[in-house]
Short mmCIF file of C-alpha atoms in Angstrom, two decimals:
data_model
loop_
_atom_site.label_atom_id
_atom_site.label_comp_id
_atom_site.label_asym_id
_atom_site.label_seq_id
_atom_site.Cartn_x
_atom_site.Cartn_y
_atom_site.Cartn_z
CA MET A 1 4.74 2.17 -21.55
CA ALA A 2 4.92 0.57 -18.10
CA THR A 3 3.52 2.51 -15.18
CA LEU A 4 5.66 3.58 -12.24
CA PHE A 5 4.12 0.76 -10.20
CA THR A 6 4.86 -1.85 -12.87
CA ARG A 7 8.46 -0.68 -12.85
CA ILE A 8 8.54 -1.14 -9.05
CA ILE A 9 6.84 -4.55 -9.29
CA GLU A 10 9.37 -5.69 -11.91
CA GLY A 11 12.31 -4.46 -9.80
CA GLU A 12 13.40 -1.72 -12.17
CA ILE A 13 12.77 0.81 -9.39
CA PRO A 14 13.36 -0.21 -5.76
CA GLY A 15 10.39 -0.82 -3.49
CA ARG A 16 9.95 -2.03 0.07
CA PHE A 17 7.58 -4.96 -0.42
CA VAL A 18 5.63 -6.40 2.48
CA TYR A 19 3.52 -8.86 0.45
CA ARG A 20 3.54 -10.48 -2.98
CA ASP A 21 1.54 -13.18 -4.70
CA ASP A 22 0.83 -13.96 -8.35
CA ARG A 23 -1.93 -11.34 -8.62
CA CYS A 24 -0.95 -8.38 -6.47
CA VAL A 25 1.74 -6.82 -4.34
CA ALA A 26 1.88 -4.55 -1.33
CA PHE A 27 4.72 -2.12 -0.72
CA LEU A 28 5.38 0.87 1.48
CA THR A 29 4.69 4.28 0.00
CA ILE A 30 7.59 6.72 -0.05
CA GLU A 31 5.37 9.49 1.38
CA PRO A 32 3.46 7.93 4.26
CA MET A 33 0.57 9.48 6.15
CA TYR A 34 1.27 7.19 9.11
CA PRO A 35 3.84 4.49 9.97
CA GLY A 36 3.37 1.44 7.77
CA HIS A 37 1.32 3.23 5.08
CA THR A 38 1.17 0.61 2.33
CA LEU A 39 -0.05 0.48 -1.25
CA VAL A 40 -1.83 -2.66 -2.45
CA VAL A 41 -1.43 -2.89 -6.23
CA PRO A 42 -2.61 -5.50 -8.73
CA ILE A 43 0.23 -6.73 -10.93
CA ALA A 44 -1.89 -6.29 -14.05
CA GLU A 45 -2.17 -2.66 -15.10
CA TYR A 46 -5.66 -1.23 -14.79
CA ASP A 47 -6.06 2.53 -14.79
CA HIS A 48 -9.32 2.70 -12.81
CA TRP A 49 -10.46 0.50 -9.95
CA ILE A 50 -13.96 0.17 -11.39
CA ASP A 51 -12.43 -1.64 -14.39
CA LEU A 52 -10.94 -4.47 -12.31
CA PRO A 53 -12.43 -7.90 -13.00
CA GLU A 54 -14.54 -8.93 -10.00
CA ASP A 55 -12.24 -11.73 -8.90
CA LEU A 56 -9.16 -9.48 -8.98
CA ASN A 57 -11.03 -6.68 -7.21
CA SER A 58 -12.02 -9.12 -4.47
CA HIS A 59 -8.45 -10.35 -4.14
CA VAL A 60 -7.00 -6.81 -3.91
CA TRP A 61 -9.46 -5.94 -1.14
CA THR A 62 -8.74 -9.19 0.73
CA VAL A 63 -5.03 -8.35 0.66
CA ALA A 64 -5.78 -4.75 1.70
CA GLN A 65 -7.74 -6.08 4.68
CA ARG A 66 -4.84 -8.34 5.70
CA VAL A 67 -2.41 -5.43 5.39
CA GLY A 68 -4.78 -3.25 7.43
CA ARG A 69 -4.89 -5.83 10.20
CA ALA A 70 -1.07 -5.99 10.18
CA ILE A 71 -0.83 -2.19 10.42
CA ALA A 72 -3.31 -2.20 13.29
CA ALA A 73 -1.37 -4.87 15.16
CA GLU A 74 2.08 -3.35 14.60
CA PHE A 75 1.46 0.38 14.93
CA ALA A 76 -1.71 0.57 17.09
CA PRO A 77 -3.46 3.43 15.29
CA LYS A 78 -6.92 4.45 16.47
CA ARG A 79 -8.26 3.30 13.08
CA VAL A 80 -7.03 1.93 9.76
CA GLY A 81 -8.38 3.57 6.65
CA VAL A 82 -8.17 3.10 2.91
CA LEU A 83 -8.06 5.58 0.08
CA VAL A 84 -8.57 4.84 -3.61
CA VAL A 85 -7.74 7.95 -5.54
CA GLY A 86 -5.76 6.88 -8.58
CA ASP A 87 -5.07 10.32 -9.95
CA GLU A 88 -1.33 10.37 -9.36
CA VAL A 89 -0.40 7.03 -11.00
CA PRO A 90 -2.58 5.43 -13.73
CA HIS A 91 -2.40 1.98 -12.11
CA VAL A 92 -4.98 0.86 -9.55
CA HIS A 93 -3.70 1.08 -5.99
CA VAL A 94 -5.28 1.05 -2.57
CA HIS A 95 -3.67 3.15 0.14
CA VAL A 96 -3.90 1.34 3.48
CA THR A 97 -2.88 3.48 6.43
CA GLY A 98 -3.39 3.93 10.10
CA PHE A 99 -4.65 7.19 11.53
CA ASP A 100 -5.45 8.65 14.92
CA HIS A 101 -7.66 11.47 13.65
CA PRO A 102 -9.32 12.06 10.26
CA GLY A 103 -7.01 14.96 9.44
CA GLN A 104 -4.20 12.45 8.97
CA LEU A 105 -5.97 11.01 5.92
CA SER A 106 -4.65 13.76 3.68
CA PHE A 107 -1.92 13.82 1.08
CA ALA A 108 -1.17 17.36 2.25
CA GLY A 109 0.18 15.95 5.51
CA VAL A 110 2.44 13.17 4.28
CA GLN A 111 5.72 12.59 6.07
CA ARG A 112 8.69 13.46 3.89
CA ASP A 113 11.34 13.03 6.56
CA VAL A 114 11.06 9.29 7.20
CA THR A 115 14.47 7.66 7.43
CA ALA A 116 15.60 4.56 5.55
CA GLU A 117 15.92 2.86 8.93
CA ASP A 118 12.27 3.63 9.72
CA PHE A 119 11.15 2.21 6.36
CA ASP A 120 13.28 -0.89 6.91
CA ASP A 121 11.74 -1.37 10.36
CA TRP A 122 8.20 -0.97 9.04
CA GLN A 123 8.89 -3.41 6.22
CA THR A 124 10.34 -6.01 8.57
CA ARG A 125 7.46 -5.71 11.03
CA LEU A 126 4.72 -5.88 8.41
CA ARG A 127 6.34 -8.75 6.50
CA ALA A 128 6.63 -10.75 9.69
CA ARG A 129 3.01 -10.06 10.61
CA LEU A 130 1.78 -10.94 7.12
CA THR A 131 3.61 -14.27 7.03
CA GLN A 132 2.26 -15.46 10.39
#
């Protein structure tokens, strides 16, 4: 059975994509810790990040770094961090998010009141930055 992320990648469930290539995608999370919080996800389903083939692992992290630079440029956080947890969806994904203090790097503090307009703005800004 396809994972939630595969269903998003295949367009069965809507997603706000900021990047896509033939090996991975990046889309905004629906519960962000900070503006522009993005998930970088390989298209191939792997449950655990340590099982990724080395070349795919390298590619995912290269894309995560590019997304992190875009978040830094567009939203000016004090830092950009990454989280690899993988407990909530059995499909490798890297959370890339800005933060101004370490307490913001917590799923307990996600924003659940972000408007569709905010998500659209973040998507537009990050896409533009990532295609420069």
